[in-house]
XYZ file of C-alpha atoms in Angstrom:
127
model
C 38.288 -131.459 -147.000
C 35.150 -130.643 -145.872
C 33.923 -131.151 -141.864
C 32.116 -134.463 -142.439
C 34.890 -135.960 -144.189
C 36.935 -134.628 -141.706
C 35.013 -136.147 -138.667
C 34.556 -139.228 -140.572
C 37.791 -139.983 -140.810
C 38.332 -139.216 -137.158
C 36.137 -141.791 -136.782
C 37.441 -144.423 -138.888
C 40.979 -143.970 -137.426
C 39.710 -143.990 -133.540
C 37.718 -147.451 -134.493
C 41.041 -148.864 -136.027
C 43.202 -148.079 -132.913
C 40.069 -149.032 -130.443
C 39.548 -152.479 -132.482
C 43.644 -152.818 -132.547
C 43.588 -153.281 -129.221
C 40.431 -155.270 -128.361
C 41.973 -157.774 -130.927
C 45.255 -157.751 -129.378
C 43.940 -158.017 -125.764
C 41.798 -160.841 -127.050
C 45.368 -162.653 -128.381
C 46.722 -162.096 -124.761
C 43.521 -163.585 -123.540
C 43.769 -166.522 -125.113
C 47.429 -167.278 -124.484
C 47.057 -166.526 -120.839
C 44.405 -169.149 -120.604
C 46.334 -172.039 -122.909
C 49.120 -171.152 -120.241
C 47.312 -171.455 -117.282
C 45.759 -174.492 -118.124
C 48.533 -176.242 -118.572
C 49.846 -174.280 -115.249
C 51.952 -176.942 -112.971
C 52.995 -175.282 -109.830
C 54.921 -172.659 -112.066
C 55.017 -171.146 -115.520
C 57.504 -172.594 -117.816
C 60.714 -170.552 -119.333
C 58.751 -170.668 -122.699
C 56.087 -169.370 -120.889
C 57.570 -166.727 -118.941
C 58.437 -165.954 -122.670
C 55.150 -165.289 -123.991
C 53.950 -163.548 -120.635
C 56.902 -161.114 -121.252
C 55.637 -160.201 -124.457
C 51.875 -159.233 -123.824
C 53.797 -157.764 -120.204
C 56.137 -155.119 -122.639
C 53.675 -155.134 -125.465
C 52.054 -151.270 -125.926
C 48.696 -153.207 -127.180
C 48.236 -155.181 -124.006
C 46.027 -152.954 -121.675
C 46.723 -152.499 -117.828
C 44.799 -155.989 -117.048
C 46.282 -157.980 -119.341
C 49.822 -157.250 -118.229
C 48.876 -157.376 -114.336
C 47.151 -160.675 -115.374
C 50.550 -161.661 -117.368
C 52.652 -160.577 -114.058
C 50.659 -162.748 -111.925
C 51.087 -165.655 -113.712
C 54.519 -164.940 -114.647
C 55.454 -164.835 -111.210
C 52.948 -167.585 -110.074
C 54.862 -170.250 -107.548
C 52.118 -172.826 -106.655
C 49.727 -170.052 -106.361
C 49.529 -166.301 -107.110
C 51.498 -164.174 -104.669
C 50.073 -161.464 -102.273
C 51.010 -158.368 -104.621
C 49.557 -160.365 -108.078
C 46.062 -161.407 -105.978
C 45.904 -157.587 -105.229
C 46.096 -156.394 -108.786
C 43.935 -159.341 -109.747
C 41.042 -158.149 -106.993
C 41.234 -154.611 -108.684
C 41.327 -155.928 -112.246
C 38.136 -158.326 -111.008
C 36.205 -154.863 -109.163
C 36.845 -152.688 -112.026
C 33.818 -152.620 -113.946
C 35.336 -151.833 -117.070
C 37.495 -154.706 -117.419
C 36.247 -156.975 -119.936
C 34.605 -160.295 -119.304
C 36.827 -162.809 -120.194
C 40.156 -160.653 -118.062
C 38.175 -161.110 -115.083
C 37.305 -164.832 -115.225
C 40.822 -165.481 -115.793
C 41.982 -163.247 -113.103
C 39.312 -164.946 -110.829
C 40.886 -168.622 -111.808
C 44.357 -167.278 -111.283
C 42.899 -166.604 -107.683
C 41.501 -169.897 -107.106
C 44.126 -172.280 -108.225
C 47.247 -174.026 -105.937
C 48.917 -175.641 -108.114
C 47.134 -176.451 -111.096
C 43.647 -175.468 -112.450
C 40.658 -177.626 -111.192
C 38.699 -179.373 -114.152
C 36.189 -177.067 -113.922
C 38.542 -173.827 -114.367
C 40.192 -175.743 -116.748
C 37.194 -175.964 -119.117
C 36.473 -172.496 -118.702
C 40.463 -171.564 -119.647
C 39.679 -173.724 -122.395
C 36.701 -171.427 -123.685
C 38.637 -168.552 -123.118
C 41.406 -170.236 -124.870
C 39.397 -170.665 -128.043
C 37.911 -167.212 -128.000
């Protein structure tokens, strides 16, 4: 195999893993934000179901399973620890977009989502 070929398919197989996870982070995305809009004071055993998942999953990145813990453990608001990791996860300049508006309305709500968050979360929701 000659060096271009070579490099090539270096290429072609970092782009496959890279786009693996953008598309799987963009799944947890989207069920984060169908769960937290229908958020009511606590996430739901089916829920806490689906937040395990993207929480153990080895395609969620760092933010989406601190954003999954938060609202896993969310009891009429996010606790101390979880609005900690959401601050970072908001800072961090290379978290994507759509992470850090949900961490931001994970932040914001007690209780349940205001109807403005809630139209957002459904945006994200939709992808």
């Amino acid at each position: 195999m000659n060096k271009f070929a070579l490099v090539l398919t270096g290429i072609t197989i970092t782009s496959l893993f890279s786009t693996g996870f953008v598309l799987a982070d963009d799944a947890a995305i989207k069920t984060m934000a169908q769960i937290t809009m229908s958020l009511n004071h606590f996430p739901s055993d089916d829920d806490k179901a689906a937040l395990k998942g993207i929480i153990d999953s080895d395609d969620s990145t760092e933010e989406a399973a601190d954003i999954a813990v938060a609202i896993s453990n969310f009891q009429h608001k996010v606790t101390e620890k979880d609005a900690e990791r959401l601050e970072d996860t908001i800072s961090d300049g290379n978290t994507e977009t759509d992470a850090r508006k949900l961490a931001s309305i994970l932040l914001r709500i007690h209780h349940t989502a205001s109807d403005e968050d809630k139209t957002t979360l459904a945006a994200l929701a939709e992808g």
